[in-house]
Coordinates of C-alpha atoms and ligand atoms in Angstrom, one line a residue:
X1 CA 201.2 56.8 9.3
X2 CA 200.6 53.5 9.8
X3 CA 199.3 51.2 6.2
X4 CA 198.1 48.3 5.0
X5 CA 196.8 48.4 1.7
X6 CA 193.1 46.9 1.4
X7 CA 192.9 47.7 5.0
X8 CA 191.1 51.3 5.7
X9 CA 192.4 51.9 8.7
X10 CA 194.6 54.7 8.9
X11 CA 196.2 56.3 11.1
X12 CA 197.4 60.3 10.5
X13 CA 195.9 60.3 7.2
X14 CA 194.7 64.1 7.9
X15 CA 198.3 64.8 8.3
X16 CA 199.5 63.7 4.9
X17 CA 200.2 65.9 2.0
X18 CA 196.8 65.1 -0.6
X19 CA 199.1 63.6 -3.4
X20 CA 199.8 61.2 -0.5
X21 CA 196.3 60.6 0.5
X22 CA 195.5 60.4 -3.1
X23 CA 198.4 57.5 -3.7
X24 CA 197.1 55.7 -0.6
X25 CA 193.2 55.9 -2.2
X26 CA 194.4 54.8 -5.6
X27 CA 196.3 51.3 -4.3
X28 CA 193.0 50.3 -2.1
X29 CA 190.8 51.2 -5.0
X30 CA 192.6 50.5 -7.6
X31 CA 192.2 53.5 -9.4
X32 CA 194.0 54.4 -12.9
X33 CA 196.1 57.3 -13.6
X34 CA 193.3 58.7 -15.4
X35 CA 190.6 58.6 -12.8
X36 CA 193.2 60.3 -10.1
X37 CA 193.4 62.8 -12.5
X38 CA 189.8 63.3 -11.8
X39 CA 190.1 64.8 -8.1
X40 CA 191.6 68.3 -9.2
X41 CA 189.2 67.9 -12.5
X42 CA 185.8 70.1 -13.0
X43 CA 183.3 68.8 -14.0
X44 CA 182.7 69.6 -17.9
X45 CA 180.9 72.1 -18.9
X46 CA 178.9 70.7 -21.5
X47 CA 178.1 67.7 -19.1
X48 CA 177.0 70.3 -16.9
X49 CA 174.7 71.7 -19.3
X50 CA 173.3 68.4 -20.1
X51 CA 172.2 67.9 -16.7
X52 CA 170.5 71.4 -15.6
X53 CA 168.9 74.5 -17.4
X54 CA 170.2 78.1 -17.8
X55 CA 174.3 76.3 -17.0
X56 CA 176.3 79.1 -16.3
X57 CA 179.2 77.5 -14.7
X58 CA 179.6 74.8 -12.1
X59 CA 180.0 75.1 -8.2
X60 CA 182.4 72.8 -6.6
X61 CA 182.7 71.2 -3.2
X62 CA 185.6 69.6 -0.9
X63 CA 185.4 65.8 -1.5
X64 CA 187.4 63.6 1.1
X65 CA 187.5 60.3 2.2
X66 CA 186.6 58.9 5.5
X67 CA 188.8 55.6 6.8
X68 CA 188.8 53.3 9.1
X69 CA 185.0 51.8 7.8
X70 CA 184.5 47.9 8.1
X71 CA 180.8 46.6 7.0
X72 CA 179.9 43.4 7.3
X73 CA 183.5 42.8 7.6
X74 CA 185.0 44.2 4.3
X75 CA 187.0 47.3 4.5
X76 CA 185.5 50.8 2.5
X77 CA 187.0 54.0 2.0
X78 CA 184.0 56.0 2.0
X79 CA 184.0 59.6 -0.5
X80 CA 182.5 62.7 1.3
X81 CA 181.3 65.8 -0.8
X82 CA 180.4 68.2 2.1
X83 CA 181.6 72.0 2.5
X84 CA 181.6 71.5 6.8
X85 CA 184.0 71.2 8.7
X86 CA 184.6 68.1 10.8
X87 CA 182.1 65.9 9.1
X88 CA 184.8 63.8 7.5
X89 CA 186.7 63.5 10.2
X90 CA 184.0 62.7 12.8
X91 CA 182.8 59.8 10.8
X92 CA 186.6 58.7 10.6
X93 CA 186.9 59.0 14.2
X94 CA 183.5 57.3 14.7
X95 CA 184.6 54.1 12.3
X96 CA 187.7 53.5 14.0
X97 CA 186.1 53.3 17.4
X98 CA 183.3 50.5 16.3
X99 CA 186.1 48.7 14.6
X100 CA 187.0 47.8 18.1
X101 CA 184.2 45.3 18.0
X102 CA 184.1 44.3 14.5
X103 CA 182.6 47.3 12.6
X104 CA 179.3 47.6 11.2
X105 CA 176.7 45.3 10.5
X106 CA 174.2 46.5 7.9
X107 CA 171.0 44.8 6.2
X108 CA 168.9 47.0 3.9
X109 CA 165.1 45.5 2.1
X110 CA 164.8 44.8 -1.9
X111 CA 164.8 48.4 -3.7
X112 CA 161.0 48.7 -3.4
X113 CA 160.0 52.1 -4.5
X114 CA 156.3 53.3 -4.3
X115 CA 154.1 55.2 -6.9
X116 CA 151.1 57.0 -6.3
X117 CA 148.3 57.7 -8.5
X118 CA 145.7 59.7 -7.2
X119 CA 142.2 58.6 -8.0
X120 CA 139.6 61.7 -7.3
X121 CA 135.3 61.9 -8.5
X122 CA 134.9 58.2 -7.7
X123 CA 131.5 57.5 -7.1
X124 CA 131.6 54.5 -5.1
X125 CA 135.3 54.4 -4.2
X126 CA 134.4 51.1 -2.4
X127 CA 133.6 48.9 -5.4
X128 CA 136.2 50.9 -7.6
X129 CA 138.9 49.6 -5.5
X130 CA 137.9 46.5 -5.8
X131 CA 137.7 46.9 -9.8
X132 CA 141.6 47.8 -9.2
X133 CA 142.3 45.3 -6.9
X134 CA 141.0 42.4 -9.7
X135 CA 142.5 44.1 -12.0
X136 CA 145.7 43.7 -10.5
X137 CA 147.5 41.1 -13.2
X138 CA 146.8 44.1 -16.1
X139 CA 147.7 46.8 -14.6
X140 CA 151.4 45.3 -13.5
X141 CA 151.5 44.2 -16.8
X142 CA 150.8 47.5 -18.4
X143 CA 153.3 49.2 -15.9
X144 CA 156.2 46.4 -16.9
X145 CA 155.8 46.7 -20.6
X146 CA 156.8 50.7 -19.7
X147 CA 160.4 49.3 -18.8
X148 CA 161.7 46.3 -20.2
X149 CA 165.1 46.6 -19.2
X150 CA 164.2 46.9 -15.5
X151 CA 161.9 43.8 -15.9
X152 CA 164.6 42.0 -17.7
X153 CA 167.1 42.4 -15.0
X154 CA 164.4 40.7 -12.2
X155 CA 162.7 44.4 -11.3
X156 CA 159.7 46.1 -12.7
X157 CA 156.2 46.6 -10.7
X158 CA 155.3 43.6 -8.4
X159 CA 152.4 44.5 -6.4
X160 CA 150.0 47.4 -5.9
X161 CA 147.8 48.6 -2.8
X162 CA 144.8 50.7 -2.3
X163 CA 143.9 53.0 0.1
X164 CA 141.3 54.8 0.4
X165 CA 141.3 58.3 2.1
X166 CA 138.7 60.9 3.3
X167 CA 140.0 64.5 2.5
X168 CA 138.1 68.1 2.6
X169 CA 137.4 67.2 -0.9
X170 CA 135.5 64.3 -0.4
X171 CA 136.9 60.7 -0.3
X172 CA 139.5 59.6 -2.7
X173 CA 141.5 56.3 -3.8
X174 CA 145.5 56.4 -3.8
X175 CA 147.1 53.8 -5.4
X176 CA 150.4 52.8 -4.3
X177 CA 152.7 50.9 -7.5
X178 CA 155.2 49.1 -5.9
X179 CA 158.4 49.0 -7.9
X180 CA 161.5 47.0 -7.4
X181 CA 163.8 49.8 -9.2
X182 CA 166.9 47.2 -9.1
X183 CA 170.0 49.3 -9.1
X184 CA 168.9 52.5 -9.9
X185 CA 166.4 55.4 -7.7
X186 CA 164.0 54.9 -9.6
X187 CA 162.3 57.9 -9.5
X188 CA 161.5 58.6 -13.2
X189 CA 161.2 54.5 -14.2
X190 CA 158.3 54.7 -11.4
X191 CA 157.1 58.4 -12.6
X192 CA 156.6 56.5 -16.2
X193 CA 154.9 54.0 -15.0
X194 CA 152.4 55.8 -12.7
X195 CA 151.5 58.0 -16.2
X196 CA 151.4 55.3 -18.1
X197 CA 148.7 53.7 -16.0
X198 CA 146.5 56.8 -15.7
X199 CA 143.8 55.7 -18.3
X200 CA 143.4 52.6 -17.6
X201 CA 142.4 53.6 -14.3
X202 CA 140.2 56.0 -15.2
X203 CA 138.3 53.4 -17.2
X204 CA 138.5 51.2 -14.0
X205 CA 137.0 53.4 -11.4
X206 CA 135.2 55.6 -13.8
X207 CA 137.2 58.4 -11.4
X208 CA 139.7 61.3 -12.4
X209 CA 143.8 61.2 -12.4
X210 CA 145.4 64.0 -10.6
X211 CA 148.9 63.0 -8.9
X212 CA 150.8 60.1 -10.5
X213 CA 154.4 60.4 -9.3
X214 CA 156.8 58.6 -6.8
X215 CA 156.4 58.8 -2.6
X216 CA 159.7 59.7 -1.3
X217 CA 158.5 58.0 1.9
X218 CA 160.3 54.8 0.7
X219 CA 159.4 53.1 3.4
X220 CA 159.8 49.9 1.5
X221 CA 163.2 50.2 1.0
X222 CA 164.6 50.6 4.1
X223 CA 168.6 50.2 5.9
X224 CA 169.6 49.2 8.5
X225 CA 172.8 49.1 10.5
X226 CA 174.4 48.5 14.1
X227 CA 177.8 48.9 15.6
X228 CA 179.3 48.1 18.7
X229 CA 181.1 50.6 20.8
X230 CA 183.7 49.9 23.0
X231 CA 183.4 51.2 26.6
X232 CA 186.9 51.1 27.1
X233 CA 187.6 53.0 24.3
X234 CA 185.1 55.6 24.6
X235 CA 186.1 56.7 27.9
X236 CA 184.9 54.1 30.5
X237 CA 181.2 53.2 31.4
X238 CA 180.5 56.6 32.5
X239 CA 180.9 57.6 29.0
X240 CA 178.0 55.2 28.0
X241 CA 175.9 56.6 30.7
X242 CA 176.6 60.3 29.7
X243 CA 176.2 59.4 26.1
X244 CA 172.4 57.4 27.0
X245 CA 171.5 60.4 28.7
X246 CA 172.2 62.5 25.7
X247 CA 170.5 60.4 23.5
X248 CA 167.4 59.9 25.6
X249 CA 166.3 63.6 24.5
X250 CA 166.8 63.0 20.8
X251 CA 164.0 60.3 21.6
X252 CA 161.5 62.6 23.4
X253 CA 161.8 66.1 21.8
X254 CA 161.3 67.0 18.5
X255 CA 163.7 69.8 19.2
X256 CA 166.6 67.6 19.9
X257 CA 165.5 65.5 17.3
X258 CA 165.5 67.6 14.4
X259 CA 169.0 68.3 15.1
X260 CA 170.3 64.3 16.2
X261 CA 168.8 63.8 12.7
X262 CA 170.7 66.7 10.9
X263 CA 174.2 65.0 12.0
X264 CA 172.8 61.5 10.8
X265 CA 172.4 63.8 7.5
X266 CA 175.9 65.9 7.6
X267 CA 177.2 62.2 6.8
X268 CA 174.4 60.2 4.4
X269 CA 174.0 63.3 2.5
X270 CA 178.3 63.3 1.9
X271 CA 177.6 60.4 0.1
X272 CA 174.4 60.6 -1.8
X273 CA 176.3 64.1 -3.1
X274 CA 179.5 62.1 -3.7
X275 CA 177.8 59.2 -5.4
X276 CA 175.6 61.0 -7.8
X277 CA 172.8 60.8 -6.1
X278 CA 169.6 63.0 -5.0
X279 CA 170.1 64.0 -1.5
X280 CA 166.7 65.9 -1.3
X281 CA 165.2 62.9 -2.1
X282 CA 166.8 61.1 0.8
X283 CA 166.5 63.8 3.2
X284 CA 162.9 63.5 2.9
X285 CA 162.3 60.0 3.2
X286 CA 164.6 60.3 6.0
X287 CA 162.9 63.3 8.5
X288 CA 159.2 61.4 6.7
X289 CA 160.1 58.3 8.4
X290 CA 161.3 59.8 11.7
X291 CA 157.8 61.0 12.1
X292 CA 156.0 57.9 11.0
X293 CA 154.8 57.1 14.3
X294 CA 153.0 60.8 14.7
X295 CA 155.6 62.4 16.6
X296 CA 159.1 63.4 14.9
X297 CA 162.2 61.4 16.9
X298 CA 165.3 60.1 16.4
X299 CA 166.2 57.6 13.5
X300 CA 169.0 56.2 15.4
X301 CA 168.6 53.8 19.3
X302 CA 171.3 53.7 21.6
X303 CA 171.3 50.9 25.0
X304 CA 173.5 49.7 26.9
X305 CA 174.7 45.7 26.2
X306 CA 175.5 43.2 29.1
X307 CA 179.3 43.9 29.1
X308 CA 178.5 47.8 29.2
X309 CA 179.6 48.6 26.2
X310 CA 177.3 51.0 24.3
X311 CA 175.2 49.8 21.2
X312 CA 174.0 52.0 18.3
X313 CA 171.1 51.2 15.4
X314 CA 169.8 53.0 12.9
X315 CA 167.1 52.9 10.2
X316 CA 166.1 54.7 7.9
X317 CA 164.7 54.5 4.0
X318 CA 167.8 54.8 1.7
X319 CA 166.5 55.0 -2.4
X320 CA 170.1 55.5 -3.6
X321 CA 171.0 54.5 -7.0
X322 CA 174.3 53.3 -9.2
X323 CA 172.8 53.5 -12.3
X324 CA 170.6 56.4 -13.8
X325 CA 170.2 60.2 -12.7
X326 CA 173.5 61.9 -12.2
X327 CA 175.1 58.6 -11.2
X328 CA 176.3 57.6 -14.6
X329 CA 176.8 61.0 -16.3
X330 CA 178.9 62.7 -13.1
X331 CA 182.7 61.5 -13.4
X332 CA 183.1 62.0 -10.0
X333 CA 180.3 60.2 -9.2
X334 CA 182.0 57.3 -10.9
X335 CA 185.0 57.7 -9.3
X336 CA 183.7 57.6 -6.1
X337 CA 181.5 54.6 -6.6
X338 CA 185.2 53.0 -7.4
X339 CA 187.1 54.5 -4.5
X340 CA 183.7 52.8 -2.6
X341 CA 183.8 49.7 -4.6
X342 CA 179.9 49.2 -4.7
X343 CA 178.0 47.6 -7.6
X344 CA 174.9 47.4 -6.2
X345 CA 172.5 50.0 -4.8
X346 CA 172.0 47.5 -1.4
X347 CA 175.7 48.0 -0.6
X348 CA 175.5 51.7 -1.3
X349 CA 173.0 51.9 0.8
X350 CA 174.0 49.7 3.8
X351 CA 177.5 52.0 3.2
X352 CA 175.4 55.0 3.9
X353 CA 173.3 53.8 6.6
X354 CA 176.5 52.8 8.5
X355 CA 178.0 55.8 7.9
X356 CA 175.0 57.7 9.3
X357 CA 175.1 56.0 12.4
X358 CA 179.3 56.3 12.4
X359 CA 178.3 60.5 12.2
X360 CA 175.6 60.5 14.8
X361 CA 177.7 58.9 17.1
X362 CA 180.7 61.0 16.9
X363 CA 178.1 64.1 17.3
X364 CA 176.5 62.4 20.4
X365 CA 179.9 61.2 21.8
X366 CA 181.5 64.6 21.5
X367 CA 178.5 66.1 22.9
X368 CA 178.3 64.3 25.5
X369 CA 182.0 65.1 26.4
X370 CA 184.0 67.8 25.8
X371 CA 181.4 69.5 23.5
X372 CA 181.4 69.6 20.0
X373 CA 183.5 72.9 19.4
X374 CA 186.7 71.8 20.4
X375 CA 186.4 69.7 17.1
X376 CA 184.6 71.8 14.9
X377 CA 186.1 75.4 15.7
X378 CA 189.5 74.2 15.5
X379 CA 188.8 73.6 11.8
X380 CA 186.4 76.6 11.8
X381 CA 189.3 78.5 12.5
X382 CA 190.9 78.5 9.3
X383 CA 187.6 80.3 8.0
X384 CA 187.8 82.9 10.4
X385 CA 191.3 83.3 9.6
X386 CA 189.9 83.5 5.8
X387 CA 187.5 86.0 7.0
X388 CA 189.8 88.3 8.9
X389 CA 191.6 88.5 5.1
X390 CA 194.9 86.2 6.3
X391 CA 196.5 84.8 3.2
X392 CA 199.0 82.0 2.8
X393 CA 200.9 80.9 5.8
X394 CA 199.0 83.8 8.0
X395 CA 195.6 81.3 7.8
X396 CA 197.7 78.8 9.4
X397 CA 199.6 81.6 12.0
X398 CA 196.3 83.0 12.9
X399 CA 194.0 80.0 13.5
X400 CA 196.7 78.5 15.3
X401 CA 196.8 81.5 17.7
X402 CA 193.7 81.8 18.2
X403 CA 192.5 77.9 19.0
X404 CA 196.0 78.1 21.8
X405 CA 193.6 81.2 23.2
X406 CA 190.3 79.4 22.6
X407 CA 189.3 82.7 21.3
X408 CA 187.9 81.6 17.5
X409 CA 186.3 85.0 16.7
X410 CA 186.6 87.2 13.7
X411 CA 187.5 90.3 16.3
X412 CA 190.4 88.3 17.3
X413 CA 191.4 87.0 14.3
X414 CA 191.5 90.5 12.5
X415 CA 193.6 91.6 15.6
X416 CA 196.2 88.7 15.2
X417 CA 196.8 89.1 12.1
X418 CA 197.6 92.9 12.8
X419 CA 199.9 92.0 15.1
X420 CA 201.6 89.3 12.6
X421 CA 202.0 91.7 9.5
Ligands
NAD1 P1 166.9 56.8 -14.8 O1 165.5 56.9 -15.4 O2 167.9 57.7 -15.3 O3 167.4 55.3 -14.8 C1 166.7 54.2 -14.4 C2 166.5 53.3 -15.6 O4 167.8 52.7 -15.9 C3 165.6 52.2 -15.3 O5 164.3 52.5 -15.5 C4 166.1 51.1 -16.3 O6 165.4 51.2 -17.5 C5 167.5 51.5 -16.5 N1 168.5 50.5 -16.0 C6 169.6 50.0 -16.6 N2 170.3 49.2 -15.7 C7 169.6 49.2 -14.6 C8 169.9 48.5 -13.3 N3 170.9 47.7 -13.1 N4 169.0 48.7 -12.3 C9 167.9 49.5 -12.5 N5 167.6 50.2 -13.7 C10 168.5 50.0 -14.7 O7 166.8 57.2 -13.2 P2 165.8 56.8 -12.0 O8 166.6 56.1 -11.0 O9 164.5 56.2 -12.5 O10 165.5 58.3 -11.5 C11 166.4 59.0 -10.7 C12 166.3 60.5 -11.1 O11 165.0 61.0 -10.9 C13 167.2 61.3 -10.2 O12 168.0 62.2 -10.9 C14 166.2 62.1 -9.3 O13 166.7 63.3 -8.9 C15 165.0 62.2 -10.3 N6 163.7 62.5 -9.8 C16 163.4 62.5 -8.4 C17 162.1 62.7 -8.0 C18 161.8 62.6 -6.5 O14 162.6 62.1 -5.8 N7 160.6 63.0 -6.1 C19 161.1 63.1 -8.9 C20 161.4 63.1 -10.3 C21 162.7 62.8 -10.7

């Protein structure tokens, strides 16, 4: 293994016992003794029980680390709670290769979060907007004095919009609350504020409430991020072509699409799990914004650049928080906010963007050349072995055996591990 603290490039880190990996995480992050104690922790029952109805227990999932990640030129470990194979390592994989060219570059927009409060029985839904619309100074007043910590620390509602749409039940108003949540989701600060505002307009448009909660198209609050990736070190320029041509499907076919997306997800959603945060909630701005332009494609562009080399972008809406939701109570989730070293829910979310694009890549790249099983069963393998009932060393014996055939099936592996005992 090669090592330089503060640096997260590492090479054989896979290979190291955990206590190793573990010592290597706590000198770039500076963790305590106390918090390493935390990776072979649960989380506590009575935390649990705080968090969820009808607790019974807890369920747990493998968290790793993937290295080698520069954004915007600093150096991140990045935490990954994910139970598939491969994932981890991809990204890994993926981050050493754009490091080539300097890493990531990400950018993400202010945390702008959208409420919606659904206006219905208007009778002139013209001049009701309006009435909104000049009311305007009010009703952000009345949503900030819901939250006066968020408006304290320079969030709180800034704006609101209007829109007026004809449905089967006649035409109706939706107002959109736009939110700067700060650090935080922001789900239930903007939930509270869309309530709140109910009556008043009701008295304004003289129409009925019905839906007053967040849009998890948070199309306001978007990330993005771009890497360079060396043709050299992917293979030569026929790499890049093979790779474009892969690509170009994700960005005509839904089909292809769905599942481009997915491996964007297999690494954002590591994260947003290992962070605290609520990955449903990001999944669906996510596959919501891949179909915002009425047919659903890729979240991520690929070209080629002048010197051949092949360049990747993503974007995609990332409402992540570091404050609120599971994010404070989760001890884990603290942890790996450390390990991360983000204070801000911009980085986090430039951190996952970047690492969405990192996964995508290594899915596309593999794809595009030996396949994606050579990776992914070779791991896989261990399950089968699992499956077949090998125990101990015999996991090791039998997946080993079986990736030298290429054979990873459960037939074989119950039949190796015959032969073995
Ligand atoms: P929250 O209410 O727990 O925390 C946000 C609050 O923390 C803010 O309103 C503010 O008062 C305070 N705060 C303190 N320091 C802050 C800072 N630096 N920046 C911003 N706020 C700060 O959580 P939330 O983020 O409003 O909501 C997230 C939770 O809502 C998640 O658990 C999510 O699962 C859940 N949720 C999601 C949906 C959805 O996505 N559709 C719907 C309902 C609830």
């Amino acid at each position: 293994m090669t090592e330089n603290i503060k640096s997260s490039r590492v090479s054989g880190f896979y290979r190291l016992p955990i206590e190793k990996r573990i010592e290597f995480v706590k000198k770039f992050s500076d963790l305590t003794d106390e918090e390493t104690k935390l990776f072979s922790s649960c989380l506590n029952i009575d935390i649990a029980d705080r968090m969820i109805e009808n607790v019974l227990g807890t369920f747990e999932l493998p968290l790793g680390v993937a290295v080698n990640f520069v954004i915007n030129g600093r150096d991140y470990l990045v935490p990954m709670a994910i139970e598939e194979s491969s994932v981890v390592a991809a990204a890994s994989n993926a981050a050493k290769i754009a490091r080539v060219k300097g890493g990531f570059t990400a950018e993400c927009s202010p945390p702008l979060m959208i409420g919606q409060i659904q206006v219905l029985k208007v009778e002139d839904v013209t001049e009701a907007s309006q009435s909104i619309i000049e009311h305007k100074p009010e009703i952000l007043r009345l949503a900030n004095a819901q939250d006066k910590i968020l408006v304290e620390l320079g969030g709180g509602a800034k704006d609101l919009e209007v829109r007026i749409l004809d449905s089967p039940l006649g035409k109706m108003i939706v107002i959109h609350l736009i939110v700067d949540v700060r650090d935080a989701m922001g789900a239930n600060a903007v939930n509270t504020m869309c309530e709140a505002l109910a009556p008043e307009i009701e008295e304004l448009t003289g129409g009925k409430t019905r839906l007053r909660i967040l849009s998890n198209l948070a199309d306001k609050r978007i990330v993005k991020a771009k890497a360079v990736f060396d043709k050299n070190t992917m293979g030569g320029e026929n790499v890049v072509d093979a790779f474009l041509e892969s690509y170009t499907l994700a960005s005509i076919d839904p089909y292809r699409a769905a599942t481009h997306n997915k491996g964007i997800m297999n690494g954002v959603d590591a994260l947003i799990i290992a962070t605290g945060n609520d990955f449903r909630a990001i999944e669906a701005g996510a596959h919501a914004y891949a179909a915002r332009k009425g047919r659903y494609t890729s979240l991520t562009t690929y070209y080629k650049n002048k010197d051949g080399d092949l360049v990747g972008e993503i974007e995609l809406p990332m409402a992540v928080g570091v404050v609120g939701g599971a994010a404070n109570m989760h001890p884990k989730a603290r942890l790996c906010r450390k390990i991360l070293g983000v204070k801000t829910a911009e980085e986090l979310a430039m951190v996952a963007g970047s690492l969405g694009l990192a996964q995508n890549f290594a899915a596309v790249f593999a794809l595009s050349t030996v396949g994606i099983q050579k990776g992914h069963m070779s791991l896989h393998a261990k399950n089968i072995a699992v499956m077949a009932g090998a125990k101990g060393e015999e996991i090791d014996q039998v997946a080993d055996q079986m990736v030298k055939e290429g054979k990873i099936r459960l037939d074989r592996a119950k039949e190796i591990l015959e032969e073995i005992r």
